[in-house]
Amino acid sequence: MPTNFTVVPVDDGRKSSQEHSDDNNVLKEEDEETIGDGNPRESSPFINNADDDKGTLYDGKNMALFEEEMDSNPMVSSLLNKLANYTNLTQGVREHEEADEDEGAKKQTVKSPQMGTFIGVYLPCLQNILGVILFLRMTWIVGTAGILESFIIVSMCCSCTMLTAISMSAIATNGVVPAGGSYYMISRSLGPEFGGAVGLCFYLGTTFAGAMYILGTIEIFLTYIVPSAAIFKAEEKAEEADALLNNMRVYGTCCLTLMALVVFVGVKYVNKLALVFLACVVLSILAIYAGVIKTIFESPVFPVCLLGNRTLQNHGFDKCMKTEIIDNVTVTTKLWSLFCKGPELNASCNEYFTINNVTEIQGIPGLTSGVISENMWGSYGPAGMLVEKAMPSVPASDSSQDKLMPYVVNDITAFFTLLVGIYFPSVTGIMAGSNRSGDLRDAQRSIPIGTILAIATTTIIYLSCVVMFGACIEGVLLRDKFGDSVKGNLVIGTLSWPSPWVIVIGSFFSCCGAGLQSLTGAPRLLQAIARDGIVPFLEVFGHGKANGEPTWALLLTAVICESGILIASLDAVAPILSMFFLMCYLFVNLACALQTLLRTPNWRPRFRYYHWTLSFLGMSLCLALMFISSWYYALVAMLIAGCIYKYIEYRGAEKEWGDGIRGLSLNAARYALIRLEEAPPHTKNWRPQLLVLLNLDSELSVKHPRLLSFTTQLKAGKGLTIVGSVLEGTFLSRESDAKRAEQSIKSAMAAEKTKGFCHVVVSSNLRDGFSHLIQSAGLGGMKHNSVLMAWPASWRQSSDPQSWKNFIETVRETTAAHQALLVAKNVDSFPHQERLAEGTIDVWWIVHDGGLLMLLPFLLQQHKVWRKCKMRIFTVAQLDDNSIQMKKDLQMFLYHLRLNAEVEVVEMHDSDISAFTYEKTLVMEQRSQMLKQMHLSRTEREREAQLIHDRNTASHAALNDKADVSPERVHMTWTKDKFCTERNRNREPSANMAVRDLFSMKPEWESLNQSNVRCMHTAIKLNEVVANKSQGAHLVLLNMPGPPKNRGGDENYMEFLEVLMEGLNRVLLVRGGGREVITIYS
């Protein structure tokens, strides 16, 4: 239930406390103090409670060493002082008079709860457990199932609640349980998902219990108190059942409306009348025991009339005989007219009536009569079966008219499992004590003792009632559910002393009180769930009147309760609420077993008499009883709980309550990680476990959020994703920035629907930070095997060469760590969530490095964004290769890999290195050399690079104007328009001039590094082929060449990659991790 926590100060007499302002004297919490998500938070006097003693300063010298930490770590004396005076109070019911008096003023002190075990736990549990089923159905269950099977039913149900009480006692004594009872215990032990699901099931159970109690109240009223008040009356016997149900619906709805108004206007009256209702229950039970004892000496007179062996309804006659002699004249009785067509002795009569005699037996033969042996075994049967005594009779040839005769019959089909479902609500109510935990003087002592004693008491009462009913009451009367054979008396009332009316009136008020208690408790339970904020659509029910009364929750409770009343049958409603209560008890046992098995450090219950085997046995018994009672109701209840669980998991607010499910997850994760580390994954289990390296801007926002989108598309929520970033500086100085950066990345991940972990590292420089991430990200066997990063597009314009040097070092370190590397160029142009139209994903398979190139398109095609794209695989054939055979082999290889792709083999014959290649290499080397030798400012560097570029462009254009040069040997990777412009602008009329310029530059060409020339040639030729074939592809995947071993050529390596990707839009450079990641084997 919703709670307000108030910490009450104790005047310790120290002067220092008086010197502070009044604001610091009393530690208060507003009625709805909230944290960031707007949900009420739990008050705590413990460490890091920033709201308490905010302005307190420490003036002593003995603890000067710790004075700077006093705000977050209070002195032990201060902590203990708060703990000693920490109390939790139920929200309770503020009476309207008090609300008016205290309006606008906050109470400064509260009265400490003083309820003990007997008043606070034992009696409320007794009142909630003993109820309508005992008075209205217990005798019928004993008569139908027999003493032995009834004993089994009662034993199973009571064992279930006793085992649950043991588990509940362990949970309730494991720290302070604020008012809220079972819901609080389950939610804090099993987490918000289970807590919300089971809490709502418990709410539904309590609500349907209200419906059951109201139906019981109306049944007592219409059947035993004022039968003439019925609105719908049956003209024929076949219509009696329908008439009764319609009367129950009408009167039940009126009763529900009246009770809801009472709860709305003043719950204080309900609480004040609780003891009166309890007194009615106790007096009724005492009357039963007194009646049983009295039968030893004198049995009450309640005759039952039998025709043959059939029980008759004793409504329309007063004498159990066919004829009687009055003044020496034989006349027929009223019974005769019920079976015959007239009062005459020669009238036509029912055949069975004619051939069988009427006998009268005692309905309550007494404890010493020996009837117990007859009632030992069950007597199940279908609806409409006649209630018969085990004695000889003459059967009739025609039984078609029996249903119209005034016999006592079964109103429903009875079988063992149905009786379990109907009986179980009579043992519920064990949570009543824990629900009042805020009112108890010592909850951790009172709850276990009071609850277990109450269950033990009620178990003894129920078991003794089974034996007493079977030993005292005739079997046919026991099976007479509504007491028709004893003139409509309540069967259990016929046994009581001094009068049946003691039980009738007592059970009537008991059912009224239980119904009011249910309508009072259920809305508060719903309000507690709503205020926890775990089920978003229920938040409206967290609001109420000014005095805290849950108005909207009461309205919803009344609507759900009305649906139970419209069912109108007590026997149909009882199994429904049995399901919800059994599910609640199941999870209480699960919570205890889980906490015990996990050995959570905080699991230290004061109640020592528990064991995980008992909790597991209780959980198993609950599950068994659910399916025994009604397998389809059990499945529906589980489906409802499962839907609520998934809804809370999907939409609910995230809560960290230190629950057992989280502990179970940690244990399972630890076990799985240890198992994973035993051996590397098999090729069949390999999938890219990504470390995504993000760059942040000056505002700590993600520069390339599309990198996260691409991660989501590649992973589809499977496997491991670690998103990392690095901040420059020291951790001490940038701790807050690191947290902000982490939140920024998490927000971006949520926006891009990327599931994974975030890791921000603060390092003295970016290179070391990324190196640390590559080395240490992940845990055990759950480490990344691939690194994804964006291509540094502005590396040429950067004033700091460290930007591209960091990139190259990252490439080297992933290679050294045997990790795959994915580099995305133009990542901001990658698709977000929009689905791509039909197109291609082109794979350029130049060298084999494990098959990652072919696996990545397949993984992308699993996502809706890339689903319509087809895969094309290109490979390059040299002069000596048989391109036709290569294509066939590749197609066969893809067939065995189960990959659908178009295959194309591109021939790249050896050709002379073009003049443009030499010029491109020359520009690259001169620029690189100049930047190394001259420490120029950024502006001077750009100007110098431009001069070199302009000078060589002119010479290059002149060379390309030479008409005799074969076009197959001279290729430019510039765009076509740029090439034409340069050529026309610098065209020389004389071919001899071009030849002279060509020969004049040869000395410069000869001085070039031939390795660089060959690399540039490869980059240009490959780029030319790729651009020709894949210009319109949605994505191009290329083998990424490795960086040079000589670090002096790092800048040249960046140039080679730039030339390789020139003119392509979306490119993913892929570098394998040195192991096979795809296999043809199953």
JSON list of C-alpha atoms in Angstrom, two decimals, residues 573-744:
[
{"chain": "A", "resi": 573, "resn": "VAL", "atom": "CA", "xyz": [-16.22, -17.04, -8.86]},
{"chain": "A", "resi": 574, "resn": "ALA", "atom": "CA", "xyz": [-14.26, -18.95, -6.18]},
{"chain": "A", "resi": 575, "resn": "PRO", "atom": "CA", "xyz": [-11.89, -20.77, -8.60]},
{"chain": "A", "resi": 576, "resn": "ILE", "atom": "CA", "xyz": [-11.11, -17.48, -10.37]},
{"chain": "A", "resi": 577, "resn": "LEU", "atom": "CA", "xyz": [-9.82, -15.76, -7.26]},
{"chain": "A", "resi": 578, "resn": "SER", "atom": "CA", "xyz": [-8.11, -19.01, -6.22]},
{"chain": "A", "resi": 579, "resn": "MET", "atom": "CA", "xyz": [-5.92, -18.66, -9.33]},
{"chain": "A", "resi": 580, "resn": "PHE", "atom": "CA", "xyz": [-4.84, -15.13, -8.56]},
{"chain": "A", "resi": 581, "resn": "PHE", "atom": "CA", "xyz": [-4.09, -15.84, -4.90]},
{"chain": "A", "resi": 582, "resn": "LEU", "atom": "CA", "xyz": [-2.21, -19.03, -5.76]},
{"chain": "A", "resi": 583, "resn": "MET", "atom": "CA", "xyz": [-0.10, -17.12, -8.25]},
{"chain": "A", "resi": 584, "resn": "CYS", "atom": "CA", "xyz": [0.70, -14.51, -5.62]},
{"chain": "A", "resi": 585, "resn": "TYR", "atom": "CA", "xyz": [1.68, -17.19, -3.09]},
{"chain": "A", "resi": 586, "resn": "LEU", "atom": "CA", "xyz": [3.75, -18.99, -5.73]},
{"chain": "A", "resi": 587, "resn": "PHE", "atom": "CA", "xyz": [5.87, -15.91, -6.26]},
{"chain": "A", "resi": 588, "resn": "VAL", "atom": "CA", "xyz": [6.27, -15.28, -2.53]},
{"chain": "A", "resi": 589, "resn": "ASN", "atom": "CA", "xyz": [7.77, -18.78, -2.27]},
{"chain": "A", "resi": 590, "resn": "LEU", "atom": "CA", "xyz": [9.86, -18.19, -5.38]},
{"chain": "A", "resi": 591, "resn": "ALA", "atom": "CA", "xyz": [11.21, -14.94, -3.93]},
{"chain": "A", "resi": 592, "resn": "CYS", "atom": "CA", "xyz": [12.29, -16.66, -0.71]},
{"chain": "A", "resi": 593, "resn": "ALA", "atom": "CA", "xyz": [13.83, -19.65, -2.49]},
{"chain": "A", "resi": 594, "resn": "LEU", "atom": "CA", "xyz": [15.68, -17.38, -4.91]},
{"chain": "A", "resi": 595, "resn": "GLN", "atom": "CA", "xyz": [17.11, -15.14, -2.23]},
{"chain": "A", "resi": 596, "resn": "THR", "atom": "CA", "xyz": [18.21, -18.14, -0.16]},
{"chain": "A", "resi": 597, "resn": "LEU", "atom": "CA", "xyz": [19.88, -19.96, -3.05]},
{"chain": "A", "resi": 598, "resn": "LEU", "atom": "CA", "xyz": [21.64, -16.83, -4.30]},
{"chain": "A", "resi": 599, "resn": "ARG", "atom": "CA", "xyz": [23.04, -16.15, -0.82]},
{"chain": "A", "resi": 600, "resn": "THR", "atom": "CA", "xyz": [22.63, -12.43, -1.38]},
{"chain": "A", "resi": 601, "resn": "PRO", "atom": "CA", "xyz": [24.70, -10.54, 1.25]},
{"chain": "A", "resi": 602, "resn": "ASN", "atom": "CA", "xyz": [21.63, -8.52, 2.23]},
{"chain": "A", "resi": 603, "resn": "TRP", "atom": "CA", "xyz": [19.57, -11.69, 2.83]},
{"chain": "A", "resi": 604, "resn": "ARG", "atom": "CA", "xyz": [19.68, -11.90, 6.63]},
{"chain": "A", "resi": 605, "resn": "PRO", "atom": "CA", "xyz": [16.13, -12.66, 7.89]},
{"chain": "A", "resi": 606, "resn": "ARG", "atom": "CA", "xyz": [15.52, -12.63, 11.63]},
{"chain": "A", "resi": 607, "resn": "PHE", "atom": "CA", "xyz": [13.08, -15.50, 11.14]},
{"chain": "A", "resi": 608, "resn": "ARG", "atom": "CA", "xyz": [15.38, -18.51, 11.05]},
{"chain": "A", "resi": 609, "resn": "TYR", "atom": "CA", "xyz": [12.95, -21.38, 10.51]},
{"chain": "A", "resi": 610, "resn": "TYR", "atom": "CA", "xyz": [12.96, -21.34, 6.75]},
{"chain": "A", "resi": 611, "resn": "HIS", "atom": "CA", "xyz": [14.75, -23.32, 4.06]},
{"chain": "A", "resi": 612, "resn": "TRP", "atom": "CA", "xyz": [14.82, -23.09, 0.31]},
{"chain": "A", "resi": 613, "resn": "THR", "atom": "CA", "xyz": [13.40, -26.62, 0.04]},
{"chain": "A", "resi": 614, "resn": "LEU", "atom": "CA", "xyz": [10.30, -25.54, 1.99]},
{"chain": "A", "resi": 615, "resn": "SER", "atom": "CA", "xyz": [9.88, -22.54, -0.30]},
{"chain": "A", "resi": 616, "resn": "PHE", "atom": "CA", "xyz": [10.35, -24.73, -3.36]},
{"chain": "A", "resi": 617, "resn": "LEU", "atom": "CA", "xyz": [7.82, -27.23, -2.01]},
{"chain": "A", "resi": 618, "resn": "GLY", "atom": "CA", "xyz": [5.35, -24.40, -1.37]},
{"chain": "A", "resi": 619, "resn": "MET", "atom": "CA", "xyz": [5.90, -23.06, -4.89]},
{"chain": "A", "resi": 620, "resn": "SER", "atom": "CA", "xyz": [5.35, -26.52, -6.39]},
{"chain": "A", "resi": 621, "resn": "LEU", "atom": "CA", "xyz": [2.22, -27.01, -4.31]},
{"chain": "A", "resi": 622, "resn": "CYS", "atom": "CA", "xyz": [0.82, -23.66, -5.46]},
{"chain": "A", "resi": 623, "resn": "LEU", "atom": "CA", "xyz": [1.46, -24.56, -9.09]},
{"chain": "A", "resi": 624, "resn": "ALA", "atom": "CA", "xyz": [-0.10, -27.99, -8.62]},
{"chain": "A", "resi": 625, "resn": "LEU", "atom": "CA", "xyz": [-3.18, -26.52, -6.93]},
{"chain": "A", "resi": 626, "resn": "MET", "atom": "CA", "xyz": [-3.60, -24.04, -9.78]},
{"chain": "A", "resi": 627, "resn": "PHE", "atom": "CA", "xyz": [-3.82, -26.79, -12.36]},
{"chain": "A", "resi": 628, "resn": "ILE", "atom": "CA", "xyz": [-5.78, -29.12, -10.07]},
{"chain": "A", "resi": 629, "resn": "SER", "atom": "CA", "xyz": [-8.40, -26.43, -9.50]},
{"chain": "A", "resi": 630, "resn": "SER", "atom": "CA", "xyz": [-8.83, -25.44, -13.12]},
{"chain": "A", "resi": 631, "resn": "TRP", "atom": "CA", "xyz": [-6.18, -25.87, -15.78]},
{"chain": "A", "resi": 632, "resn": "TYR", "atom": "CA", "xyz": [-7.78, -23.34, -18.15]},
{"chain": "A", "resi": 633, "resn": "TYR", "atom": "CA", "xyz": [-8.15, -20.69, -15.43]},
{"chain": "A", "resi": 634, "resn": "ALA", "atom": "CA", "xyz": [-4.52, -21.36, -14.50]},
{"chain": "A", "resi": 635, "resn": "LEU", "atom": "CA", "xyz": [-3.39, -20.78, -18.09]},
{"chain": "A", "resi": 636, "resn": "VAL", "atom": "CA", "xyz": [-5.47, -17.59, -18.34]},
{"chain": "A", "resi": 637, "resn": "ALA", "atom": "CA", "xyz": [-4.02, -16.27, -15.05]},
{"chain": "A", "resi": 638, "resn": "MET", "atom": "CA", "xyz": [-0.49, -17.05, -16.24]},
{"chain": "A", "resi": 639, "resn": "LEU", "atom": "CA", "xyz": [-1.20, -15.39, -19.59]},
{"chain": "A", "resi": 640, "resn": "ILE", "atom": "CA", "xyz": [-2.46, -12.24, -17.84]},
{"chain": "A", "resi": 641, "resn": "ALA", "atom": "CA", "xyz": [0.60, -12.18, -15.56]},
{"chain": "A", "resi": 642, "resn": "GLY", "atom": "CA", "xyz": [2.88, -12.80, -18.56]},
{"chain": "A", "resi": 643, "resn": "CYS", "atom": "CA", "xyz": [1.34, -9.98, -20.58]},
{"chain": "A", "resi": 644, "resn": "ILE", "atom": "CA", "xyz": [1.69, -7.58, -17.65]},
{"chain": "A", "resi": 645, "resn": "TYR", "atom": "CA", "xyz": [5.30, -8.72, -17.17]},
{"chain": "A", "resi": 646, "resn": "LYS", "atom": "CA", "xyz": [6.20, -8.10, -20.82]},
{"chain": "A", "resi": 647, "resn": "TYR", "atom": "CA", "xyz": [4.37, -4.76, -20.83]},
{"chain": "A", "resi": 648, "resn": "ILE", "atom": "CA", "xyz": [6.28, -3.55, -17.77]},
{"chain": "A", "resi": 649, "resn": "GLU", "atom": "CA", "xyz": [9.51, -4.82, -19.28]},
{"chain": "A", "resi": 650, "resn": "TYR", "atom": "CA", "xyz": [8.79, -3.00, -22.55]},
{"chain": "A", "resi": 651, "resn": "ARG", "atom": "CA", "xyz": [7.17, 0.22, -21.36]},
{"chain": "A", "resi": 652, "resn": "GLY", "atom": "CA", "xyz": [7.57, 0.42, -17.60]},
{"chain": "A", "resi": 653, "resn": "ALA", "atom": "CA", "xyz": [9.87, 2.72, -15.72]},
{"chain": "A", "resi": 654, "resn": "GLU", "atom": "CA", "xyz": [13.25, 1.22, -14.89]},
{"chain": "A", "resi": 655, "resn": "LYS", "atom": "CA", "xyz": [13.56, 0.51, -11.20]},
{"chain": "A", "resi": 656, "resn": "GLU", "atom": "CA", "xyz": [16.50, -0.75, -9.20]},
{"chain": "A", "resi": 657, "resn": "TRP", "atom": "CA", "xyz": [15.15, -2.35, -6.06]},
{"chain": "A", "resi": 658, "resn": "GLY", "atom": "CA", "xyz": [17.96, -4.80, -5.39]},
{"chain": "A", "resi": 659, "resn": "ASP", "atom": "CA", "xyz": [15.62, -7.61, -6.37]},
{"chain": "A", "resi": 660, "resn": "GLY", "atom": "CA", "xyz": [16.41, -11.30, -6.53]},
{"chain": "A", "resi": 661, "resn": "ILE", "atom": "CA", "xyz": [15.87, -11.57, -10.29]},
{"chain": "A", "resi": 662, "resn": "ARG", "atom": "CA", "xyz": [18.72, -9.11, -10.79]},
{"chain": "A", "resi": 663, "resn": "GLY", "atom": "CA", "xyz": [20.84, -11.21, -8.47]},
{"chain": "A", "resi": 664, "resn": "LEU", "atom": "CA", "xyz": [19.86, -14.30, -10.46]},
{"chain": "A", "resi": 665, "resn": "SER", "atom": "CA", "xyz": [20.86, -12.52, -13.67]},
{"chain": "A", "resi": 666, "resn": "LEU", "atom": "CA", "xyz": [24.25, -11.68, -12.17]},
{"chain": "A", "resi": 667, "resn": "ASN", "atom": "CA", "xyz": [24.82, -15.27, -11.11]},
{"chain": "A", "resi": 668, "resn": "ALA", "atom": "CA", "xyz": [23.73, -16.59, -14.49]},
{"chain": "A", "resi": 669, "resn": "ALA", "atom": "CA", "xyz": [25.96, -14.06, -16.25]},
{"chain": "A", "resi": 670, "resn": "ARG", "atom": "CA", "xyz": [28.93, -15.03, -14.09]},
{"chain": "A", "resi": 671, "resn": "TYR", "atom": "CA", "xyz": [28.37, -18.73, -14.78]},
{"chain": "A", "resi": 672, "resn": "ALA", "atom": "CA", "xyz": [27.98, -18.11, -18.51]},
{"chain": "A", "resi": 673, "resn": "LEU", "atom": "CA", "xyz": [31.10, -15.94, -18.66]},
{"chain": "A", "resi": 674, "resn": "ILE", "atom": "CA", "xyz": [33.17, -18.58, -16.90]},
{"chain": "A", "resi": 675, "resn": "ARG", "atom": "CA", "xyz": [31.89, -21.21, -19.33]},
{"chain": "A", "resi": 676, "resn": "LEU", "atom": "CA", "xyz": [32.56, -18.97, -22.32]},
{"chain": "A", "resi": 677, "resn": "GLU", "atom": "CA", "xyz": [36.17, -18.40, -21.32]},
{"chain": "A", "resi": 678, "resn": "GLU", "atom": "CA", "xyz": [36.97, -22.10, -21.39]},
{"chain": "A", "resi": 679, "resn": "ALA", "atom": "CA", "xyz": [37.41, -22.11, -25.16]},
{"chain": "A", "resi": 680, "resn": "PRO", "atom": "CA", "xyz": [37.13, -19.68, -28.08]},
{"chain": "A", "resi": 681, "resn": "PRO", "atom": "CA", "xyz": [33.86, -19.87, -30.03]},
{"chain": "A", "resi": 682, "resn": "HIS", "atom": "CA", "xyz": [33.55, -22.28, -32.91]},
{"chain": "A", "resi": 683, "resn": "THR", "atom": "CA", "xyz": [33.40, -20.78, -36.39]},
{"chain": "A", "resi": 684, "resn": "LYS", "atom": "CA", "xyz": [29.68, -21.70, -36.55]},
{"chain": "A", "resi": 685, "resn": "ASN", "atom": "CA", "xyz": [29.02, -19.57, -33.47]},
{"chain": "A", "resi": 686, "resn": "TRP", "atom": "CA", "xyz": [31.11, -16.63, -34.59]},
{"chain": "A", "resi": 687, "resn": "ARG", "atom": "CA", "xyz": [29.31, -13.35, -34.99]},
{"chain": "A", "resi": 688, "resn": "PRO", "atom": "CA", "xyz": [30.70, -9.82, -34.91]},
{"chain": "A", "resi": 689, "resn": "GLN", "atom": "CA", "xyz": [30.90, -8.68, -31.28]},
{"chain": "A", "resi": 690, "resn": "LEU", "atom": "CA", "xyz": [31.38, -4.98, -31.89]},
{"chain": "A", "resi": 691, "resn": "LEU", "atom": "CA", "xyz": [33.37, -2.33, -30.14]},
{"chain": "A", "resi": 692, "resn": "VAL", "atom": "CA", "xyz": [32.07, 0.91, -31.66]},
{"chain": "A", "resi": 693, "resn": "LEU", "atom": "CA", "xyz": [34.55, 3.79, -31.32]},
{"chain": "A", "resi": 694, "resn": "LEU", "atom": "CA", "xyz": [32.72, 7.11, -31.24]},
{"chain": "A", "resi": 695, "resn": "ASN", "atom": "CA", "xyz": [34.05, 10.63, -31.39]},
{"chain": "A", "resi": 696, "resn": "LEU", "atom": "CA", "xyz": [32.38, 13.36, -29.35]},
{"chain": "A", "resi": 697, "resn": "ASP", "atom": "CA", "xyz": [32.24, 17.06, -30.12]},
{"chain": "A", "resi": 698, "resn": "SER", "atom": "CA", "xyz": [33.02, 19.88, -27.72]},
{"chain": "A", "resi": 699, "resn": "GLU", "atom": "CA", "xyz": [29.48, 19.65, -26.30]},
{"chain": "A", "resi": 700, "resn": "LEU", "atom": "CA", "xyz": [30.03, 15.91, -25.62]},
{"chain": "A", "resi": 701, "resn": "SER", "atom": "CA", "xyz": [27.45, 15.00, -28.26]},
{"chain": "A", "resi": 702, "resn": "VAL", "atom": "CA", "xyz": [27.96, 12.07, -30.62]},
{"chain": "A", "resi": 703, "resn": "LYS", "atom": "CA", "xyz": [29.47, 13.21, -33.92]},
{"chain": "A", "resi": 704, "resn": "HIS", "atom": "CA", "xyz": [28.27, 10.33, -36.06]},
{"chain": "A", "resi": 705, "resn": "PRO", "atom": "CA", "xyz": [25.00, 8.87, -34.67]},
{"chain": "A", "resi": 706, "resn": "ARG", "atom": "CA", "xyz": [24.49, 6.97, -37.94]},
{"chain": "A", "resi": 707, "resn": "LEU", "atom": "CA", "xyz": [27.37, 4.72, -36.83]},
{"chain": "A", "resi": 708, "resn": "LEU", "atom": "CA", "xyz": [25.01, 3.49, -34.10]},
{"chain": "A", "resi": 709, "resn": "SER", "atom": "CA", "xyz": [22.22, 3.01, -36.65]},
{"chain": "A", "resi": 710, "resn": "PHE", "atom": "CA", "xyz": [24.54, 0.90, -38.75]},
{"chain": "A", "resi": 711, "resn": "THR", "atom": "CA", "xyz": [25.49, -1.10, -35.66]},
{"chain": "A", "resi": 712, "resn": "THR", "atom": "CA", "xyz": [21.82, -1.83, -34.98]},
{"chain": "A", "resi": 713, "resn": "GLN", "atom": "CA", "xyz": [21.28, -2.93, -38.58]},
{"chain": "A", "resi": 714, "resn": "LEU", "atom": "CA", "xyz": [24.34, -5.15, -38.49]},
{"chain": "A", "resi": 715, "resn": "LYS", "atom": "CA", "xyz": [23.62, -6.75, -35.13]},
{"chain": "A", "resi": 716, "resn": "ALA", "atom": "CA", "xyz": [19.79, -6.87, -35.04]},
{"chain": "A", "resi": 717, "resn": "GLY", "atom": "CA", "xyz": [19.99, -6.94, -31.24]},
{"chain": "A", "resi": 718, "resn": "LYS", "atom": "CA", "xyz": [22.13, -10.08, -31.19]},
{"chain": "A", "resi": 719, "resn": "GLY", "atom": "CA", "xyz": [25.54, -10.55, -29.65]},
{"chain": "A", "resi": 720, "resn": "LEU", "atom": "CA", "xyz": [27.64, -8.02, -27.82]},
{"chain": "A", "resi": 721, "resn": "THR", "atom": "CA", "xyz": [27.85, -4.32, -28.59]},
{"chain": "A", "resi": 722, "resn": "ILE", "atom": "CA", "xyz": [30.13, -2.02, -26.61]},
{"chain": "A", "resi": 723, "resn": "VAL", "atom": "CA", "xyz": [30.01, 1.66, -27.52]},
{"chain": "A", "resi": 724, "resn": "GLY", "atom": "CA", "xyz": [33.17, 3.40, -26.37]},
{"chain": "A", "resi": 725, "resn": "SER", "atom": "CA", "xyz": [34.63, 6.88, -26.45]},
{"chain": "A", "resi": 726, "resn": "VAL", "atom": "CA", "xyz": [37.65, 8.66, -25.04]},
{"chain": "A", "resi": 727, "resn": "LEU", "atom": "CA", "xyz": [38.01, 12.02, -23.31]},
{"chain": "A", "resi": 728, "resn": "GLU", "atom": "CA", "xyz": [41.38, 13.71, -23.02]},
{"chain": "A", "resi": 729, "resn": "GLY", "atom": "CA", "xyz": [42.53, 14.69, -19.53]},
{"chain": "A", "resi": 730, "resn": "THR", "atom": "CA", "xyz": [42.61, 13.09, -16.10]},
{"chain": "A", "resi": 731, "resn": "PHE", "atom": "CA", "xyz": [39.77, 11.21, -14.50]},
{"chain": "A", "resi": 732, "resn": "LEU", "atom": "CA", "xyz": [39.81, 13.37, -11.38]},
{"chain": "A", "resi": 733, "resn": "SER", "atom": "CA", "xyz": [39.32, 16.55, -13.36]},
{"chain": "A", "resi": 734, "resn": "ARG", "atom": "CA", "xyz": [36.87, 15.16, -15.92]},
{"chain": "A", "resi": 735, "resn": "GLU", "atom": "CA", "xyz": [34.77, 12.73, -13.91]},
{"chain": "A", "resi": 736, "resn": "SER", "atom": "CA", "xyz": [31.60, 14.78, -14.40]},
{"chain": "A", "resi": 737, "resn": "ASP", "atom": "CA", "xyz": [32.33, 15.13, -18.14]},
{"chain": "A", "resi": 738, "resn": "ALA", "atom": "CA", "xyz": [32.72, 11.36, -18.38]},
{"chain": "A", "resi": 739, "resn": "LYS", "atom": "CA", "xyz": [29.29, 10.85, -16.80]},
{"chain": "A", "resi": 740, "resn": "ARG", "atom": "CA", "xyz": [27.75, 13.45, -19.11]},
{"chain": "A", "resi": 741, "resn": "ALA", "atom": "CA", "xyz": [29.38, 11.81, -22.11]},
{"chain": "A", "resi": 742, "resn": "GLU", "atom": "CA", "xyz": [28.07, 8.43, -21.01]},
{"chain": "A", "resi": 743, "resn": "GLN", "atom": "CA", "xyz": [24.55, 9.80, -20.69]},
{"chain": "A", "resi": 744, "resn": "SER", "atom": "CA", "xyz": [24.86, 11.46, -24.10]}
]
